[in-house]
Coordinates of C-alpha atoms and ligand atoms in Angstrom, one line a residue:
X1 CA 8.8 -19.2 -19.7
X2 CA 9.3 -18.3 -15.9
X3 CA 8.3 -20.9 -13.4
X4 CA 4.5 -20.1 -12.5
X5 CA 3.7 -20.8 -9.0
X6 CA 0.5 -20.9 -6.6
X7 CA -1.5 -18.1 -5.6
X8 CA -4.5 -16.1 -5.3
X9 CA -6.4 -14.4 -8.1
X10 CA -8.7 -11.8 -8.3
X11 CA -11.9 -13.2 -9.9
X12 CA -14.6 -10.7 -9.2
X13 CA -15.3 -7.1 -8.1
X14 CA -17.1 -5.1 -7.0
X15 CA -18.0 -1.6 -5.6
X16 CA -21.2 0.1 -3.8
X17 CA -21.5 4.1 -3.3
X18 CA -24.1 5.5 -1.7
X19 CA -26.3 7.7 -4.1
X20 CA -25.9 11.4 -2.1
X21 CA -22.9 12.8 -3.6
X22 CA -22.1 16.1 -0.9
X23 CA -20.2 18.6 -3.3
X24 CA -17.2 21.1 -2.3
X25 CA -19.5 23.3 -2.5
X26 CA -21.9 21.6 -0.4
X27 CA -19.7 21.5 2.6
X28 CA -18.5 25.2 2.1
X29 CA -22.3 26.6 1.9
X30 CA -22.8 24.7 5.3
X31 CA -20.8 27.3 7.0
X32 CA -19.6 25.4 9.7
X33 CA -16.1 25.3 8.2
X34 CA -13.8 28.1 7.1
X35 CA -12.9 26.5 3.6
X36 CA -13.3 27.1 0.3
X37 CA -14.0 24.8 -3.3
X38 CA -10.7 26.2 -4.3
X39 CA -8.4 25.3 -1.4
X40 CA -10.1 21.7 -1.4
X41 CA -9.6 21.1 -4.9
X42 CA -5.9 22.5 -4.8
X43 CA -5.1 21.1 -1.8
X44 CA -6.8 17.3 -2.0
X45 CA -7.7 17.0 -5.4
X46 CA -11.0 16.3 -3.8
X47 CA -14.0 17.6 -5.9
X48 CA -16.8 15.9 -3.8
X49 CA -17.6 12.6 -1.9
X50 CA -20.5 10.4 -1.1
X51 CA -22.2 10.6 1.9
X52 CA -24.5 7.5 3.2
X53 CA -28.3 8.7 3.9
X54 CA -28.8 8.1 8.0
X55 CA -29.6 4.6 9.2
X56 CA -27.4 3.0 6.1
X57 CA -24.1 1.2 7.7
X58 CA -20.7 0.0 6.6
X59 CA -22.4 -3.4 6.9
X60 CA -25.5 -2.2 4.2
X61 CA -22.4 -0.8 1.8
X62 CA -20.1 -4.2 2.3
X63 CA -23.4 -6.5 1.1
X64 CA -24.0 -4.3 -1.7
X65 CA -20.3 -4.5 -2.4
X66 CA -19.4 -8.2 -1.7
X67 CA -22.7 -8.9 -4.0
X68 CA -21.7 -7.1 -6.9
X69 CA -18.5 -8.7 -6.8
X70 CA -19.6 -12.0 -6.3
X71 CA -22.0 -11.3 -9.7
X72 CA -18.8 -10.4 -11.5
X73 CA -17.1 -13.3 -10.5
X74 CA -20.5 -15.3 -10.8
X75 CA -19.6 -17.8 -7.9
X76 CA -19.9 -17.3 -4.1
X77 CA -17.8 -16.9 -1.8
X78 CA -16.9 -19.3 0.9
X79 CA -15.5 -16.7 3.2
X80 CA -15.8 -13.0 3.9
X81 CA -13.4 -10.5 5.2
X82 CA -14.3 -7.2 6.2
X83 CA -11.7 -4.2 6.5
X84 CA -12.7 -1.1 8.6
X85 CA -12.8 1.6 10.9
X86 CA -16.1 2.1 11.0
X87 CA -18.0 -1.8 12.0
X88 CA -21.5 -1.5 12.5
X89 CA -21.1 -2.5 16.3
X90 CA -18.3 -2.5 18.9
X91 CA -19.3 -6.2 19.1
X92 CA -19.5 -8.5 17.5
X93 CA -17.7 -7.9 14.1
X94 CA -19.4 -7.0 10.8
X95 CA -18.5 -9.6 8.6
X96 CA -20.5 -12.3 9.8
X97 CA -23.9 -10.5 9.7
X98 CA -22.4 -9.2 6.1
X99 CA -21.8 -13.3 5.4
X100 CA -25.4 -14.4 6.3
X101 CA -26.9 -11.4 4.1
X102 CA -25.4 -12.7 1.6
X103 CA -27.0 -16.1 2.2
X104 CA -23.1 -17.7 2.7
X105 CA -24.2 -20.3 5.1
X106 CA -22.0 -20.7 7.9
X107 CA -18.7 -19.5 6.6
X108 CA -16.1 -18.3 7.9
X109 CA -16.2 -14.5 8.5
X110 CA -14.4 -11.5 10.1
X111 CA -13.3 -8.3 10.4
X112 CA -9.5 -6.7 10.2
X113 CA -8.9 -3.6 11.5
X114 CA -6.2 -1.8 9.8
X115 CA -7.5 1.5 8.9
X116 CA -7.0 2.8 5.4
X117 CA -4.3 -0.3 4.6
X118 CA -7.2 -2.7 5.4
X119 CA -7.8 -3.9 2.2
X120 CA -4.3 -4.7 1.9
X121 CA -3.9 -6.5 5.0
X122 CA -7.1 -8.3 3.8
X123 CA -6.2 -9.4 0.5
X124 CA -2.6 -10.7 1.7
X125 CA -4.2 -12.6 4.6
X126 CA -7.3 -13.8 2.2
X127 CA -4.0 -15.3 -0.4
X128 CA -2.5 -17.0 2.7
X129 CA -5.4 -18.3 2.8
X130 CA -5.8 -19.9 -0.4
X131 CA -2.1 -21.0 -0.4
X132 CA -2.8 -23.0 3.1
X133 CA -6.1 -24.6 1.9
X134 CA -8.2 -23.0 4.0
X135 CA -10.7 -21.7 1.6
X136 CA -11.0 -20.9 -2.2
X137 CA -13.2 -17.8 -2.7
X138 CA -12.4 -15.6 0.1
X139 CA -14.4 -12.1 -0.1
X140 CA -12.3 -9.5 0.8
X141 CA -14.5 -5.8 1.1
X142 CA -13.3 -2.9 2.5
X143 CA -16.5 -0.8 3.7
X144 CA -16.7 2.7 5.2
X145 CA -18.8 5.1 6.7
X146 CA -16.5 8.0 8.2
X147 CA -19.5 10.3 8.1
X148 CA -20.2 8.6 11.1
X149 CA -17.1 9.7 12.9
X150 CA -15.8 12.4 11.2
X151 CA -16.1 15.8 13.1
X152 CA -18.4 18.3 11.0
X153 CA -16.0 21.1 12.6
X154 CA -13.0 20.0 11.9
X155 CA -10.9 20.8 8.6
X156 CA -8.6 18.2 8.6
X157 CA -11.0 15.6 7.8
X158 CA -14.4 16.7 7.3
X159 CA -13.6 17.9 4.0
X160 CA -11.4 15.1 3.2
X161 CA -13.4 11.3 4.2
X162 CA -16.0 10.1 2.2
X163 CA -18.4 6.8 2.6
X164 CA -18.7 3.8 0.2
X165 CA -17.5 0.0 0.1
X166 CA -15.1 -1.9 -3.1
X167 CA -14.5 -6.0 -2.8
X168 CA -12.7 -8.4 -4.6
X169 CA -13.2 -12.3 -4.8
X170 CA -10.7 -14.5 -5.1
X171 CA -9.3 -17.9 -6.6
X172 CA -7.0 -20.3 -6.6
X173 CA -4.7 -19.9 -9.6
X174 CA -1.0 -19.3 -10.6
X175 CA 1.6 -16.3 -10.9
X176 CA 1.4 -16.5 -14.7
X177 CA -2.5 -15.7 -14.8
X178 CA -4.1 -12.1 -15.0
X179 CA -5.3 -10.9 -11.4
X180 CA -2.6 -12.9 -10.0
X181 CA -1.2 -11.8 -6.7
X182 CA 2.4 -11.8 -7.2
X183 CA 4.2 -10.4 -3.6
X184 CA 2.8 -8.6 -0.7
X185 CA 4.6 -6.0 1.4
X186 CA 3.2 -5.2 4.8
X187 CA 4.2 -2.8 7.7
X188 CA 3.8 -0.9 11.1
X189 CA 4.7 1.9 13.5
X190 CA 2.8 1.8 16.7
X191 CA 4.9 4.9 17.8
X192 CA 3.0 6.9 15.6
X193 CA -0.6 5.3 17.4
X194 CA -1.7 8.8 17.8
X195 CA -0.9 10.4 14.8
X196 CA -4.6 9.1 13.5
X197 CA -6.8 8.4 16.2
X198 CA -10.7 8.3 17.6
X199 CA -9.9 8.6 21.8
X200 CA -12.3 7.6 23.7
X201 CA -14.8 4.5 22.6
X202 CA -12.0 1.5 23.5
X203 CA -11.2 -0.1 26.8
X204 CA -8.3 2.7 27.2
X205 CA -10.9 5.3 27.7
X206 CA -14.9 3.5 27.7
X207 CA -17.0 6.1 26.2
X208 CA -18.9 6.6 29.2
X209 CA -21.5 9.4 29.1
X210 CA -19.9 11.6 31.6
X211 CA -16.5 11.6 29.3
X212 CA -17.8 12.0 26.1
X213 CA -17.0 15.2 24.1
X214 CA -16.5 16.5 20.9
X215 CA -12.2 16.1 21.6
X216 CA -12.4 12.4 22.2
X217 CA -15.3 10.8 20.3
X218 CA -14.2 12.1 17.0
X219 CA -11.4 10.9 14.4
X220 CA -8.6 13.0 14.6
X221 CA -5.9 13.2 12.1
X222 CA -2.4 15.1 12.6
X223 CA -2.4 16.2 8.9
X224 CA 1.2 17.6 8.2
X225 CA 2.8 14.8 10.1
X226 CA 0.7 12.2 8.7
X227 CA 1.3 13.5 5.0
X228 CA 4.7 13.0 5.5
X229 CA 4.5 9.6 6.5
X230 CA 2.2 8.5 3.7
X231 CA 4.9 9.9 1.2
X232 CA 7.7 8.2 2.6
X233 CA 5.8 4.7 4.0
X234 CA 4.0 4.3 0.6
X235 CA 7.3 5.0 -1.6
X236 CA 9.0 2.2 0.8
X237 CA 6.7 -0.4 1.0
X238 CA 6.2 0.2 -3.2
X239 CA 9.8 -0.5 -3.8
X240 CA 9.8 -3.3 -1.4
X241 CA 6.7 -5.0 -2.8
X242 CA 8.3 -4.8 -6.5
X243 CA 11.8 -5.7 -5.8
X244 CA 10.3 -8.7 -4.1
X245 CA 8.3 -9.4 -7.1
X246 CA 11.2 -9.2 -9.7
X247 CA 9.7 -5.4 -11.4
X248 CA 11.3 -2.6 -12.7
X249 CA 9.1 0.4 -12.1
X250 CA 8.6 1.2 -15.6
X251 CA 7.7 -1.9 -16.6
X252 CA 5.0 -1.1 -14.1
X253 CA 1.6 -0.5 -16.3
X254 CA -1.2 0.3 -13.3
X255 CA -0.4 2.4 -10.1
X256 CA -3.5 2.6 -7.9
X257 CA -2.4 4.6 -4.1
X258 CA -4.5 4.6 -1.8
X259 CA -6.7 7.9 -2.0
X260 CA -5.8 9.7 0.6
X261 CA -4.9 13.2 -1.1
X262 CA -3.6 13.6 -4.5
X263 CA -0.4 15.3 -4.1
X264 CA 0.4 12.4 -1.4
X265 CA -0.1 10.1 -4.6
X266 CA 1.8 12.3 -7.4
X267 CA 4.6 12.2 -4.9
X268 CA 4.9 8.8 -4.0
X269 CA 3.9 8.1 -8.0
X270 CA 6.9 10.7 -8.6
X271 CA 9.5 8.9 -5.9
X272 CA 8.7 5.4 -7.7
X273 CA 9.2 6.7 -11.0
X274 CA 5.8 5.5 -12.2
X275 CA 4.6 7.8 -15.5
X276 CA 1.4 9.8 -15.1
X277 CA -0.6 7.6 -17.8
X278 CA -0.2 5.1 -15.7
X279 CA -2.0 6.2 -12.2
X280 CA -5.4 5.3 -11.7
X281 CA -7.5 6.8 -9.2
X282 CA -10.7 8.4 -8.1
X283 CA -10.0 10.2 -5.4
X284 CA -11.5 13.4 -7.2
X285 CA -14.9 12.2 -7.1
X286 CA -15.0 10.0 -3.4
X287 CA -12.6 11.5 -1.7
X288 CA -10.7 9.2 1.2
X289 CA -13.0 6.4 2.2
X290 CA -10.1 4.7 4.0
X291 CA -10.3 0.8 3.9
X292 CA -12.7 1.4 0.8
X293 CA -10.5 3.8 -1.2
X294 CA -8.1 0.8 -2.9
X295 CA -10.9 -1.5 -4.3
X296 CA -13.3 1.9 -5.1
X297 CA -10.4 2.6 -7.2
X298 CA -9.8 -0.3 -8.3
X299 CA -13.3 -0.8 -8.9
X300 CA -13.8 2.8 -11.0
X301 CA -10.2 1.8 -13.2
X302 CA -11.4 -1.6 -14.1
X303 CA -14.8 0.1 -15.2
X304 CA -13.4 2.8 -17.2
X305 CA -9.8 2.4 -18.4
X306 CA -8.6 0.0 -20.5
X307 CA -5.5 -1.3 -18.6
X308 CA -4.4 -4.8 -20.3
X309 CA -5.2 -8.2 -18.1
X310 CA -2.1 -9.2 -16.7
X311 CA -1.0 -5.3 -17.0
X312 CA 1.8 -5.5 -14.1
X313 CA -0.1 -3.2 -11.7
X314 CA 1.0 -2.0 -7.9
X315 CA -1.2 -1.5 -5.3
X316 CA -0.3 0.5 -2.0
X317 CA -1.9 2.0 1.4
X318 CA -1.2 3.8 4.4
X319 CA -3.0 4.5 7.5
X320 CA -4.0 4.4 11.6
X321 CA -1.4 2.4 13.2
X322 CA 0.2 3.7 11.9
X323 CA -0.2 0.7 8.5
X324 CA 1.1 0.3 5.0
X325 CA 0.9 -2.2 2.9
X326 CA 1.9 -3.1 -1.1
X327 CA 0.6 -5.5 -3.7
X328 CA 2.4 -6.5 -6.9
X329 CA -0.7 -7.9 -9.3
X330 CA -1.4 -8.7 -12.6
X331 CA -4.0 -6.2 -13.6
X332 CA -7.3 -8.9 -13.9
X333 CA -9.9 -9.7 -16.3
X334 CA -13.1 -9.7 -14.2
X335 CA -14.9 -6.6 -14.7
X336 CA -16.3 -4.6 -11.8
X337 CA -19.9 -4.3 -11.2
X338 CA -22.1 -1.5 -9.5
X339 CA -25.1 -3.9 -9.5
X340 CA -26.8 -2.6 -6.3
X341 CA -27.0 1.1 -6.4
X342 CA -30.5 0.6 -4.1
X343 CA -28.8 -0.2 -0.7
X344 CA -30.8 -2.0 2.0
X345 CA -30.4 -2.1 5.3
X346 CA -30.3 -4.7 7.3
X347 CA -34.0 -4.1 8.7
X348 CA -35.0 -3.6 5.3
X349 CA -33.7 -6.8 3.4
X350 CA -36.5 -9.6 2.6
X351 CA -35.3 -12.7 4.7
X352 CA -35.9 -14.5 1.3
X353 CA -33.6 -12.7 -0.4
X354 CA -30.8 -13.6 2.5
X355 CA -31.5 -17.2 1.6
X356 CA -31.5 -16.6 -2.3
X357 CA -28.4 -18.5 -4.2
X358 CA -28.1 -17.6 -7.8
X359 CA -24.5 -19.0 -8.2
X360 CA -23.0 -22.3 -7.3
X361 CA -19.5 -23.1 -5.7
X362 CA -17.7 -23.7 -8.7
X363 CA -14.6 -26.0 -8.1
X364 CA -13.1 -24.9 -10.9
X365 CA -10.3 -22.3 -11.1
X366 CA -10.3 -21.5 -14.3
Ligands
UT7_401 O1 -6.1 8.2 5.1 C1 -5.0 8.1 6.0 C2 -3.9 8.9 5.6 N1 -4.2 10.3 5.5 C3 -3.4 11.1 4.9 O2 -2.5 10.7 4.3 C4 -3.8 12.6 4.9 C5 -2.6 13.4 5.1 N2 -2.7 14.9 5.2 C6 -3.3 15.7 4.3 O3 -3.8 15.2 3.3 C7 -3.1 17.1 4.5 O4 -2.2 17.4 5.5 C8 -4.4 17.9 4.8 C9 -5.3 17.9 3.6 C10 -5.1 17.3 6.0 C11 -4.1 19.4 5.1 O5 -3.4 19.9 4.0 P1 -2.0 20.7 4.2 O6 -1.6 21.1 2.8 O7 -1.1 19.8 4.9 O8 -2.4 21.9 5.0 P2 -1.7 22.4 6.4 O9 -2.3 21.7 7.5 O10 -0.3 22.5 6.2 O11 -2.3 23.9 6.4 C12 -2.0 24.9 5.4 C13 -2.9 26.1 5.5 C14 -3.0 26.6 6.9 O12 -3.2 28.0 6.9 P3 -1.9 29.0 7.1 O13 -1.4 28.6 8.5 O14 -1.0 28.7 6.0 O15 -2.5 30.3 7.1 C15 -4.3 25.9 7.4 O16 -4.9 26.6 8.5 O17 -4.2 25.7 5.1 C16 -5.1 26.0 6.2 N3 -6.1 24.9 6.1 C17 -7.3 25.0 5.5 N4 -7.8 26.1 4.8 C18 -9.0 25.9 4.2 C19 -6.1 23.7 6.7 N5 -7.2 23.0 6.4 C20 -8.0 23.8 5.7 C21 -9.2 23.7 5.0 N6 -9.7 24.7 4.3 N7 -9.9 22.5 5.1

């Protein structure tokens, strides 16, 4: 039997969408945009994505999240990550309000800004974590809401981003055990900062009133140049993350890319030589929701496909930075929960329910 060794493990997840689902269709009858269902579909693979009712931010989507996955693991968490674009204020960061929501206490909390490979970044730092002793259930969530920077006029994106929030908890364990993280491949290109970029709003250029417009406020992608990247970064880092881990790619049993467009993914699926039955996804149903679209999918897969625990499975992102990142894992047992579909805000949640603790630290790792 091959040496097992210490690691992290993913114990719990869990996923929060908002309810308002904004159809192809939807965004074509607008007519603000000169698209069509058909070039969407063809182009993306994107059918439709979720859209967060006004008022409801990435922090409301991340509690829901972090919750559910802290019911599927049933323990809490004693320290919460947040990965995003989209924090509910400049300053401070998200996670720490997300962290007392939850009734955590006064754990350790914040956020990582890596754009779409956030959750990656997240869940390699969250093992390094583990491994140096510094906690034992760290929440990682990755938690979007691009409908509040995404330009309604503009094609690139506005048909493309989509809102919601996935998370995973994790445990001490060993290499052997389903969920196990196994090796971790991360990257960066500055030189491509502005390939995928919001302007104006940092202290390069402070969004003051007078220079505020519609060219600098919004998200802007470079599309072509950016797909081209994905392909190539994603296929990379991949083939890093499983040559460090000792994999052939067809021993490979769960691919999930991050969902940025599906012909990025059949490509980079195609370059690794990872079979069709094998890629997960749900890009067809939430579109990109950036730092959220890994543990989403991860999220929808665990729900409804039967992939075997300790499947070898291969996570891998790309994103602003320009960032990429690749997980080797053992596909885990825990089973995703949805458990919060009625999202509060934070105005709106009871201050008894912030307090409420239905699970205890287990010390445990089994
Ligand atoms: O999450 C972070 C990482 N993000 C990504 O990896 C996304 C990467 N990029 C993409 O997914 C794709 O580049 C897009 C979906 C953004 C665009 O698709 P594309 O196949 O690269 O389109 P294109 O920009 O090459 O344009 C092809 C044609 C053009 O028309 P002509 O010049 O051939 O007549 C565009 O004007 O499609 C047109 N077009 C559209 N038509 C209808 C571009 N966007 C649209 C649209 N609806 N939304």
């Amino acid at each position: 039997m091959a040496q097992q060794s210490p690691t992290a493990v993913v114990h719990g997840i869990g996923a929060c969408l908002p309810p308002r689902v904004v159809s192809n269709d939807e965004v074509t009858r607008r007519g603000v945009l000169e698209t069509t269902d058909q070039w969407i579909r063809s182009r993306t693979g994107i059918a439709r994505r979720r859209q967060a009712d006004e008022g409801v931010s990435t922090g409301d989507l991340a509690v829901a999240a972090g919750r559910a996955a802290e019911a599927s693991a049933r323990c809490r968490a004693d320290l919460v990550l947040v990965a995003t674009t989209t924090p509910d204020r400049r300053c401070p960061a998200t996670a720490p309000e997300v962290a007392h929501r939850l009734g955590l206490g006064p754990v350790p909390a914040f956020d990582l800004a890596a754009v779409c490979s956030g959750f990656v970044y997240g869940v390699a730092v969250a093992t390094a974590l583990i491994k140096s002793g510094v906690c034992e259930r760290p929440l990682v969530i990755g938690a979007e809401t691009y409908s509040t920077i995404v330009d309604p006029l503009d094609r690139d994106t506005a048909v493309i981003f989509g809102d919601g929030a996935g998370a995973v908890l994790l445990r001490p364990g060993h290499t052997g055990e389903a969920g196990a993280v196994i090796a971790v491949d991360l990257g960066s290109d500055g030189a491509g900062s502005d390939l995928i970029a919001i302007a104006a709003g940092g202290s390069r250029r402070p969004d003051t009133s007078a220079r505020l417009d519609r060219g600098t406020r919004y998200f802007r992608m470079q599309g072509r140049e950016v797909y081209g990247q994905a392909v190539r970064r994603m296929a990379e880092s991949s083939q890093a993350v499983l040559d460090r881990a000792g994999w052939q790619p067809e021993s490979v049993g769960a691919f999930i890319g991050h969902q940025a467009n599906q012909r990025i993914l059949d490509s980079v699926a195609d370059r690794i030589g990872i079979p069709a039955a094998y890629r997960h996804g749900n890009i067809r149903d939430v579109g990109n929701t950036a730092a959220a679209s890994i543990p989403l999918a991860l999220a929808d897969t665990a729900r409804h496909t039967a992939v075997r625990p300790g499947a070898r499975s291969l996570l891998t992102a790309f994103g602003g930075g320009l960032t990429w990142g690749s997980i080797a894992l053992r596909w885990p047992e825990a089973r995703s929960l949805n458990r919060d579909p009625e999202i509060r805000t934070a105005e709106t949640t009871p201050r008894s329910a912030r307090r409420k603790q239905p699970w205890k630290l287990s010390t445990t790792t089994s």
